[in-house]
């Protein structure tokens, strides 16, 4: 029994000399595996970061095996800017060059107004009518005077013809002693008088005809027309009110029917500080921005520099023409302008 126990213990004994030593190849393999694992961990972390930020990592640049590390990498330089530099900023307003408050040449009661604000009107279009009953009566009276004078001329012409026949008769009978020298003289005087009366009547007819023309023009003055094409911006009178070329007092007396603006004549007026007026010149390009549309760049050009300064504000007024017309540009709108320098 004891022998068997000794044999069993001998079998279980570990012989350290018999355990083989690890080969060098196995150590290198373990180190390589550790490196591969570390690289894999870095790649996994980079992919996770890119997925979280929504960006895709760019691949590492591949260099040719024979390329030197000192080779310079080409860099794209930005293209030079072609925009003009702003040399001065100012502010002003949109103003029309052609604007008129249309009135009547005569004083009268307004019968009708045929326009409203915002209406487009053509040159010569009827804007309003005045009560013209009295003007029509005056015109009819002037025409009647012409007819009276024409009848008078006809009567004088008939008398003159008879007087000339009497003159010829007396001249033929004086040699036969059937007529006296006094009768002949009277007939000659009658002819001369009637000729003078005829000339006066004919002159009166010319005056009467001129009066007819004057009354016709006075009647036409009761119809108010547009002096030029444009847009009605204000309606200043209503039917039943009295309009006059100049104010005659009273709450119902108007000096104008409406205001018309020529939209094609709109331009920009700005006040430039006189210390910086040297930066502005005629023909200079300008970029304008309306306060209502600040992101809309309107091309414009300096038209003229008014050759006078405002002593109180120390400014000089500059007129700027708008190069592109647009219905969004309205009179009295605020505008900011940038004067551009010459392109280099």
Coordinates of N, CA and C in Angstrom, one line a residue, residues 126-317:
X126 N -57.7 114.3 -68.8 CA -58.6 115.1 -68.0 C -58.5 114.7 -66.5
X127 N -58.2 115.6 -65.7 CA -58.2 115.4 -64.2 C -59.4 115.8 -63.5
X128 N -60.0 116.9 -63.9 CA -61.2 117.5 -63.2 C -61.9 118.4 -64.1
X129 N -63.1 118.7 -63.7 CA -64.0 119.7 -64.4 C -64.5 120.8 -63.4
X130 N -64.5 122.0 -63.9 CA -65.1 123.1 -63.1 C -66.5 123.4 -63.7
X131 N -67.3 124.1 -62.9 CA -68.6 124.5 -63.4 C -68.4 125.6 -64.5
X132 N -68.8 125.3 -65.7 CA -68.5 126.2 -66.8 C -69.7 126.8 -67.4
X133 N -70.8 126.9 -66.7 CA -72.1 127.5 -67.2 C -71.8 129.0 -67.6
X134 N -71.2 129.7 -66.7 CA -71.0 131.2 -67.0 C -70.0 131.3 -68.2
X135 N -69.0 130.5 -68.3 CA -68.1 130.6 -69.4 C -68.8 130.2 -70.7
X136 N -69.7 129.3 -70.7 CA -70.4 129.0 -72.0 C -71.3 130.2 -72.4
X137 N -72.0 130.8 -71.4 CA -72.8 132.0 -71.7 C -71.9 133.1 -72.3
X138 N -70.7 133.3 -71.8 CA -69.9 134.4 -72.3 C -69.4 134.0 -73.7
X139 N -69.2 132.8 -74.0 CA -68.8 132.3 -75.3 C -69.9 132.6 -76.3
X140 N -71.1 132.2 -75.9 CA -72.3 132.4 -76.8 C -72.5 133.9 -77.1
X141 N -72.3 134.8 -76.1 CA -72.4 136.2 -76.2 C -71.4 136.7 -77.2
X142 N -70.2 136.3 -77.1 CA -69.1 136.7 -78.0 C -69.4 136.3 -79.5
X143 N -69.9 135.1 -79.6 CA -70.3 134.7 -81.0 C -71.4 135.5 -81.5
X144 N -72.4 135.8 -80.7 CA -73.5 136.7 -81.1 C -73.0 138.0 -81.6
X145 N -72.0 138.6 -80.9 CA -71.5 139.9 -81.3 C -70.8 139.8 -82.6
X146 N -70.2 138.7 -82.9 CA -69.6 138.6 -84.2 C -70.7 138.6 -85.3
X147 N -71.8 137.9 -85.1 CA -72.9 137.9 -86.1 C -73.5 139.3 -86.3
X148 N -73.6 140.0 -85.2 CA -74.1 141.4 -85.3 C -73.2 142.3 -86.1
X149 N -71.9 142.2 -85.9 CA -71.0 143.0 -86.6 C -70.9 142.5 -88.1
X150 N -71.1 141.3 -88.3 CA -71.1 140.8 -89.7 C -72.3 141.4 -90.4
X151 N -73.5 141.5 -89.8 CA -74.7 142.1 -90.4 C -74.5 143.5 -90.6
X152 N -73.8 144.2 -89.7 CA -73.5 145.6 -89.9 C -72.6 145.9 -91.0
X153 N -71.6 145.0 -91.2 CA -70.7 145.2 -92.3 C -71.5 145.0 -93.7
X154 N -72.4 144.0 -93.7 CA -73.2 143.8 -94.9 C -74.0 145.1 -95.2
X155 N -74.6 145.7 -94.1 CA -75.5 146.8 -94.4 C -74.6 148.0 -94.9
X156 N -73.5 148.2 -94.3 CA -72.6 149.3 -94.7 C -72.2 149.1 -96.1
X157 N -71.9 147.8 -96.5 CA -71.5 147.5 -97.8 C -72.5 147.8 -98.8
X158 N -73.8 147.6 -98.5 CA -74.9 147.9 -99.4 C -75.0 149.4 -99.6
X159 N -74.9 150.2 -98.5 CA -75.0 151.6 -98.5 C -73.9 152.2 -99.4
X160 N -72.7 151.6 -99.2 CA -71.5 152.1 -99.9 C -71.7 151.9 -101.4
X161 N -72.3 150.7 -101.8 CA -72.5 150.5 -103.2 C -73.5 151.5 -103.8
X162 N -74.5 151.8 -103.1 CA -75.5 152.8 -103.6 C -74.8 154.2 -103.7
X163 N -74.0 154.5 -102.7 CA -73.3 155.8 -102.7 C -72.4 155.9 -103.9
X164 N -71.7 154.9 -104.2 CA -70.8 154.9 -105.4 C -71.6 155.0 -106.7
X165 N -72.8 154.4 -106.8 CA -73.6 154.6 -108.0 C -74.1 156.1 -108.1
X166 N -74.5 156.7 -107.0 CA -74.9 158.1 -107.0 C -73.7 159.0 -107.4
X167 N -72.5 158.6 -107.0 CA -71.4 159.4 -107.3 C -71.1 159.3 -108.8
X168 N -71.3 158.2 -109.4 CA -71.1 158.0 -110.9 C -72.2 158.8 -111.6
X169 N -73.4 158.7 -111.1 CA -74.5 159.4 -111.8 C -74.3 160.9 -111.8
X170 N -73.9 161.5 -110.7 CA -73.7 162.9 -110.6 C -72.5 163.3 -111.4
X171 N -71.5 162.5 -111.5 CA -70.4 162.9 -112.3 C -70.7 162.9 -113.8
X172 N -71.7 162.0 -114.2 CA -72.1 162.0 -115.6 C -73.0 163.0 -116.0
X173 N -73.8 163.6 -115.1 CA -74.8 164.5 -115.4 C -74.4 166.0 -115.2
X174 N -73.2 166.1 -114.6 CA -72.7 167.5 -114.4 C -72.4 168.2 -115.7
X175 N -71.9 167.5 -116.7 CA -71.6 168.1 -117.9 C -72.8 168.5 -118.7
X176 N -73.9 167.8 -118.5 CA -75.2 168.1 -119.2 C -76.0 169.1 -118.4
X177 N -75.5 169.6 -117.3 CA -76.1 170.6 -116.4 C -77.4 170.0 -115.8
X178 N -77.4 168.7 -115.6 CA -78.5 168.1 -114.9 C -78.2 167.9 -113.4
X179 N -76.9 168.2 -113.1 CA -76.5 168.0 -111.7 C -75.5 169.1 -111.4
X180 N -75.5 169.5 -110.1 CA -74.6 170.6 -109.7 C -73.3 170.0 -109.1
X181 N -72.4 170.9 -109.0 CA -71.1 170.5 -108.4 C -71.3 170.2 -106.9
X182 N -72.2 170.8 -106.2 CA -72.5 170.5 -104.8 C -73.0 169.1 -104.6
X183 N -73.9 168.7 -105.5 CA -74.4 167.3 -105.4 C -73.3 166.3 -105.6
X184 N -72.4 166.6 -106.5 CA -71.3 165.7 -106.8 C -70.4 165.6 -105.5
X185 N -70.2 166.7 -104.9 CA -69.3 166.7 -103.7 C -70.0 165.9 -102.6
X186 N -71.3 166.1 -102.4 CA -72.0 165.3 -101.4 C -71.9 163.8 -101.6
X187 N -72.1 163.4 -102.9 CA -72.0 162.0 -103.2 C -70.6 161.4 -102.9
X188 N -69.6 162.2 -103.2 CA -68.2 161.8 -103.0 C -68.0 161.7 -101.4
X189 N -68.5 162.6 -100.7 CA -68.3 162.6 -99.2 C -69.0 161.4 -98.6
X190 N -70.2 161.1 -99.2 CA -71.0 159.9 -98.7 C -70.2 158.6 -98.9
X191 N -69.6 158.5 -100.1 CA -68.8 157.3 -100.4 C -67.6 157.2 -99.4
X192 N -66.9 158.3 -99.2 CA -65.8 158.2 -98.3 C -66.2 157.9 -96.8
X193 N -67.3 158.4 -96.4 CA -67.8 158.1 -95.1 C -68.2 156.6 -94.9
X194 N -68.9 156.1 -95.9 CA -69.3 154.7 -95.8 C -68.1 153.8 -95.9
X195 N -67.1 154.1 -96.7 CA -65.9 153.3 -96.7 C -65.2 153.3 -95.4
X196 N -65.2 154.4 -94.7 CA -64.6 154.5 -93.3 C -65.4 153.6 -92.4
X197 N -66.7 153.7 -92.5 CA -67.6 152.9 -91.6 C -67.4 151.4 -91.8
X198 N -67.2 151.1 -93.1 CA -67.0 149.7 -93.4 C -65.7 149.2 -92.9
X199 N -64.6 150.0 -93.0 CA -63.3 149.6 -92.4 C -63.4 149.4 -90.9
X200 N -64.2 150.4 -90.2 CA -64.3 150.3 -88.8 C -65.1 149.0 -88.4
X201 N -66.2 148.7 -89.1 CA -67.0 147.5 -88.8 C -66.2 146.2 -89.0
X202 N -65.4 146.2 -90.1 CA -64.5 145.0 -90.3 C -63.5 144.9 -89.2
X203 N -63.0 146.0 -88.7 CA -62.0 145.9 -87.5 C -62.7 145.4 -86.3
X204 N -64.0 145.9 -86.1 CA -64.8 145.4 -85.0 C -65.0 143.9 -85.1
X205 N -65.2 143.4 -86.2 CA -65.4 141.9 -86.4 C -64.2 141.2 -86.0
X206 N -63.0 141.7 -86.3 CA -61.7 141.0 -85.9 C -61.6 141.0 -84.4
X207 N -62.0 142.1 -83.8 CA -61.9 142.1 -82.3 C -62.9 141.1 -81.7
X208 N -64.1 141.1 -82.3 CA -65.1 140.2 -81.8 C -64.7 138.7 -82.0
X209 N -64.1 138.4 -83.1 CA -63.6 137.1 -83.3 C -62.5 136.7 -82.3
X210 N -61.6 137.6 -82.0 CA -60.6 137.4 -81.0 C -61.2 137.2 -79.6
X211 N -62.3 137.9 -79.3 CA -63.0 137.7 -78.1 C -63.6 136.3 -78.0
X212 N -64.1 135.8 -79.2 CA -64.6 134.4 -79.2 C -63.5 133.4 -78.9
X213 N -62.3 133.6 -79.4 CA -61.2 132.8 -79.1 C -60.8 132.8 -77.6
X214 N -60.8 134.0 -77.1 CA -60.5 134.2 -75.7 C -61.5 133.5 -74.8
X215 N -62.8 133.6 -75.1 CA -63.8 132.9 -74.4 C -63.8 131.4 -74.5
X216 N -63.3 130.9 -75.7 CA -63.2 129.5 -75.9 C -62.0 129.0 -75.0
X217 N -60.9 129.7 -75.0 CA -59.8 129.3 -74.1 C -60.2 129.4 -72.6
X218 N -61.0 130.4 -72.3 CA -61.5 130.5 -70.9 C -62.4 129.3 -70.5
X219 N -63.2 128.9 -71.5 CA -64.0 127.7 -71.3 C -63.2 126.4 -71.2
X220 N -62.1 126.3 -72.0 CA -61.2 125.2 -71.8 C -60.5 125.2 -70.5
X221 N -60.3 126.3 -69.9 CA -59.6 126.4 -68.6 C -60.4 125.7 -67.5
X222 N -61.7 125.6 -67.8 CA -62.5 124.9 -66.8 C -62.4 123.4 -66.8
X223 N -61.6 122.9 -67.8 CA -61.2 121.4 -67.8 C -59.8 121.3 -67.5
X224 N -59.4 120.7 -66.4 CA -58.1 120.6 -65.9 C -57.4 119.3 -66.5
X225 N -56.3 119.5 -67.1 CA -55.6 118.3 -67.7 C -54.2 118.1 -67.1
X226 N -53.7 116.9 -67.3 CA -52.4 116.6 -66.8 C -51.3 117.2 -67.6
X227 N -50.3 117.9 -67.0 CA -49.3 118.6 -67.8 C -48.2 117.6 -68.4
X228 N -48.1 116.4 -67.7 CA -47.2 115.4 -68.2 C -47.6 114.1 -67.6
X229 N -47.1 113.0 -68.2 CA -47.4 111.6 -67.7 C -46.8 111.3 -66.4
X230 N -47.6 110.7 -65.5 CA -47.0 110.4 -64.2 C -48.1 109.6 -63.4
X231 N -47.8 109.7 -62.1 CA -48.7 109.0 -61.1 C -49.2 110.0 -60.1
X232 N -50.5 109.9 -59.8 CA -51.2 110.8 -58.9 C -50.8 110.3 -57.5
X233 N -50.1 111.2 -56.7 CA -49.7 110.9 -55.4 C -50.6 111.5 -54.3
X234 N -51.3 112.6 -54.6 CA -52.1 113.3 -53.7 C -53.4 113.8 -54.4
X235 N -54.5 113.6 -53.8 CA -55.8 114.2 -54.3 C -56.2 115.3 -53.3
X236 N -56.1 116.6 -53.7 CA -56.2 117.7 -52.8 C -57.6 118.4 -52.8
X237 N -58.5 118.0 -53.7 CA -59.8 118.7 -53.7 C -60.9 117.7 -54.0
X238 N -62.1 118.1 -53.7 CA -63.3 117.3 -53.9 C -64.4 118.1 -54.6
X239 N -65.3 117.5 -55.2 CA -66.4 118.2 -55.9 C -67.2 119.1 -54.8
X240 N -67.5 120.3 -55.3 CA -68.2 121.2 -54.4 C -67.3 122.2 -53.8
X241 N -66.0 122.0 -53.8 CA -65.1 123.0 -53.3 C -64.7 124.0 -54.4
X242 N -64.2 125.1 -54.0 CA -63.8 126.2 -55.0 C -62.2 126.1 -55.1
X243 N -61.8 126.1 -56.3 CA -60.4 126.1 -56.6 C -60.0 127.4 -57.2
X244 N -58.8 127.9 -56.9 CA -58.3 129.2 -57.4 C -56.8 129.1 -57.6
X245 N -56.2 129.8 -58.5 CA -54.8 129.8 -58.7 C -54.0 130.2 -57.5
X246 N -54.6 131.1 -56.7 CA -53.9 131.5 -55.4 C -55.0 131.5 -54.4
X247 N -54.6 131.2 -53.1 CA -55.6 131.1 -52.1 C -56.4 132.4 -51.9
X248 N -57.7 132.3 -51.8 CA -58.5 133.4 -51.6 C -59.1 133.4 -50.2
X249 N -58.7 132.5 -49.4 CA -59.2 132.5 -48.0 C -60.4 131.6 -48.0
X250 N -60.8 131.1 -46.8 CA -61.9 130.3 -46.6 C -61.5 128.8 -46.6
X251 N -62.3 128.0 -45.8 CA -61.9 126.6 -45.7 C -62.1 125.8 -46.8
X252 N -62.9 126.2 -47.8 CA -63.3 125.4 -49.0 C -62.6 125.9 -50.3
X253 N -61.6 126.7 -50.1 CA -60.9 127.2 -51.3 C -59.6 126.4 -51.4
X254 N -59.4 125.8 -52.6 CA -58.2 125.0 -52.8 C -57.3 125.6 -53.8
X255 N -56.0 125.4 -53.7 CA -55.1 126.0 -54.7 C -54.6 124.9 -55.6
X256 N -55.0 123.7 -55.5 CA -54.6 122.6 -56.4 C -55.6 121.5 -56.4
X257 N -55.7 120.7 -57.5 CA -56.6 119.6 -57.6 C -55.9 118.3 -57.1
X258 N -54.7 118.1 -57.6 CA -53.9 116.9 -57.3 C -52.4 117.1 -57.5
X259 N -51.6 116.2 -57.0 CA -50.2 116.2 -57.3 C -49.8 115.0 -58.1
X260 N -49.0 115.3 -59.2 CA -48.5 114.3 -60.1 C -47.0 114.2 -60.0
X261 N -46.5 113.0 -60.0 CA -45.1 112.7 -60.0 C -44.7 111.9 -61.2
X262 N -43.6 112.3 -61.9 CA -43.1 111.6 -63.0 C -42.1 110.6 -62.4
X263 N -42.5 109.3 -62.4 CA -41.7 108.2 -61.8 C -40.4 108.0 -62.5
X264 N -40.3 108.4 -63.8 CA -39.1 108.2 -64.5 C -38.0 109.2 -64.2
X265 N -38.4 110.2 -63.4 CA -37.5 111.3 -63.0 C -37.0 111.1 -61.6
X266 N -37.2 110.0 -61.0 CA -36.8 109.8 -59.6 C -35.2 109.7 -59.5
X267 N -34.7 110.3 -58.5 CA -33.2 110.3 -58.3 C -33.0 110.4 -56.8
X268 N -31.7 110.3 -56.4 CA -31.4 110.3 -55.0 C -30.7 111.7 -54.7
X269 N -31.1 112.2 -53.6 CA -30.4 113.5 -53.1 C -29.8 113.2 -51.7
X270 N -28.5 113.4 -51.6 CA -27.9 113.2 -50.3 C -27.1 114.5 -49.9
X271 N -26.9 114.6 -48.6 CA -26.1 115.7 -48.1 C -24.8 115.2 -47.6
X272 N -23.7 115.6 -48.2 CA -22.3 115.1 -47.9 C -21.6 116.2 -47.1
X273 N -21.0 115.7 -46.0 CA -20.2 116.7 -45.2 C -19.2 117.4 -46.1
X274 N -19.1 118.7 -46.0 CA -18.2 119.4 -46.9 C -16.7 119.0 -46.7
X275 N -16.4 118.4 -45.5 CA -15.0 117.9 -45.3 C -14.7 116.7 -46.2
X276 N -15.7 116.0 -46.7 CA -15.4 114.8 -47.5 C -15.9 114.9 -48.9
X277 N -16.3 116.2 -49.3 CA -16.9 116.3 -50.7 C -15.8 116.1 -51.7
X278 N -14.5 116.2 -51.3 CA -13.5 115.9 -52.3 C -13.4 114.4 -52.8
X279 N -14.1 113.5 -52.0 CA -14.1 112.1 -52.4 C -15.2 111.8 -53.4
X280 N -16.0 112.8 -53.8 CA -17.2 112.6 -54.7 C -16.9 113.4 -56.0
X281 N -17.2 112.8 -57.1 CA -17.1 113.4 -58.4 C -18.2 113.0 -59.3
X282 N -18.5 113.9 -60.3 CA -19.5 113.5 -61.3 C -19.2 112.3 -62.1
X283 N -20.2 111.4 -62.3 CA -19.9 110.2 -63.0 C -19.4 109.0 -62.1
X284 N -19.2 109.3 -60.8 CA -18.8 108.3 -59.9 C -19.9 107.2 -59.6
X285 N -19.5 106.0 -59.6 CA -20.4 104.9 -59.3 C -20.8 104.9 -57.8
X286 N -22.1 104.5 -57.6 CA -22.6 104.5 -56.2 C -23.5 103.2 -56.1
X287 N -23.4 102.7 -54.9 CA -24.3 101.6 -54.5 C -25.3 102.1 -53.5
X288 N -26.6 102.0 -53.8 CA -27.6 102.5 -52.9 C -28.4 101.4 -52.4
X289 N -28.9 101.6 -51.1 CA -29.8 100.6 -50.4 C -30.9 101.3 -49.8
X290 N -32.1 101.0 -50.2 CA -33.3 101.6 -49.6 C -33.5 101.1 -48.1
X291 N -34.0 101.9 -47.3 CA -34.3 101.5 -45.9 C -35.3 100.4 -45.9
X292 N -36.2 100.4 -46.9 CA -37.3 99.4 -46.9 C -36.7 98.1 -47.4
X293 N -35.7 98.1 -48.3 CA -35.1 96.9 -48.8 C -33.6 97.0 -48.6
X294 N -33.1 96.7 -47.4 CA -31.7 96.9 -47.1 C -30.8 96.0 -47.8
X295 N -31.3 94.8 -48.3 CA -30.4 93.8 -48.9 C -30.4 94.0 -50.4
X296 N -31.1 95.0 -51.0 CA -31.2 95.2 -52.4 C -30.2 96.3 -52.8
X297 N -29.2 95.9 -53.5 CA -28.2 96.9 -54.0 C -28.6 97.5 -55.3
X298 N -28.8 98.8 -55.3 CA -29.3 99.6 -56.5 C -28.1 100.3 -57.1
X299 N -27.8 100.0 -58.4 CA -26.7 100.7 -59.0 C -27.1 102.1 -59.4
X300 N -26.2 103.1 -59.1 CA -26.5 104.5 -59.3 C -25.2 105.2 -59.7
X301 N -25.4 106.4 -60.2 CA -24.2 107.2 -60.7 C -24.4 108.7 -60.2
X302 N -23.4 109.3 -59.8 CA -23.4 110.7 -59.4 C -23.7 111.6 -60.7
X303 N -24.8 112.3 -60.6 CA -25.2 113.2 -61.7 C -24.5 114.6 -61.6
X304 N -24.6 115.2 -60.4 CA -24.0 116.5 -60.3 C -23.8 116.8 -58.8
X305 N -22.9 117.7 -58.5 CA -22.6 118.2 -57.2 C -23.1 119.7 -57.2
X306 N -24.1 120.0 -56.4 CA -24.6 121.3 -56.4 C -23.6 122.3 -55.8
X307 N -23.2 123.3 -56.6 CA -22.1 124.1 -56.3 C -22.4 125.2 -55.2
X308 N -22.9 124.7 -54.1 CA -23.1 125.6 -52.9 C -23.2 124.7 -51.7
X309 N -22.9 125.3 -50.6 CA -22.9 124.6 -49.3 C -23.9 125.2 -48.4
X310 N -24.4 124.3 -47.5 CA -25.4 124.7 -46.4 C -24.6 125.2 -45.2
X311 N -24.6 126.5 -45.0 CA -23.8 127.0 -43.9 C -24.2 126.5 -42.5
X312 N -25.5 126.2 -42.3 CA -26.0 125.7 -41.0 C -25.6 124.3 -40.8
X313 N -25.6 123.4 -41.8 CA -25.3 122.0 -41.6 C -23.9 121.7 -42.1
X314 N -23.2 122.6 -42.8 CA -21.9 122.3 -43.3 C -21.9 121.1 -44.3
X315 N -22.9 121.1 -45.2 CA -23.0 120.0 -46.1 C -23.1 120.5 -47.5
X316 N -22.9 119.6 -48.5 CA -23.1 119.9 -49.9 C -24.0 118.9 -50.5
X317 N -25.0 119.4 -51.2 CA -26.0 118.4 -51.8 C -25.5 117.8 -53.1

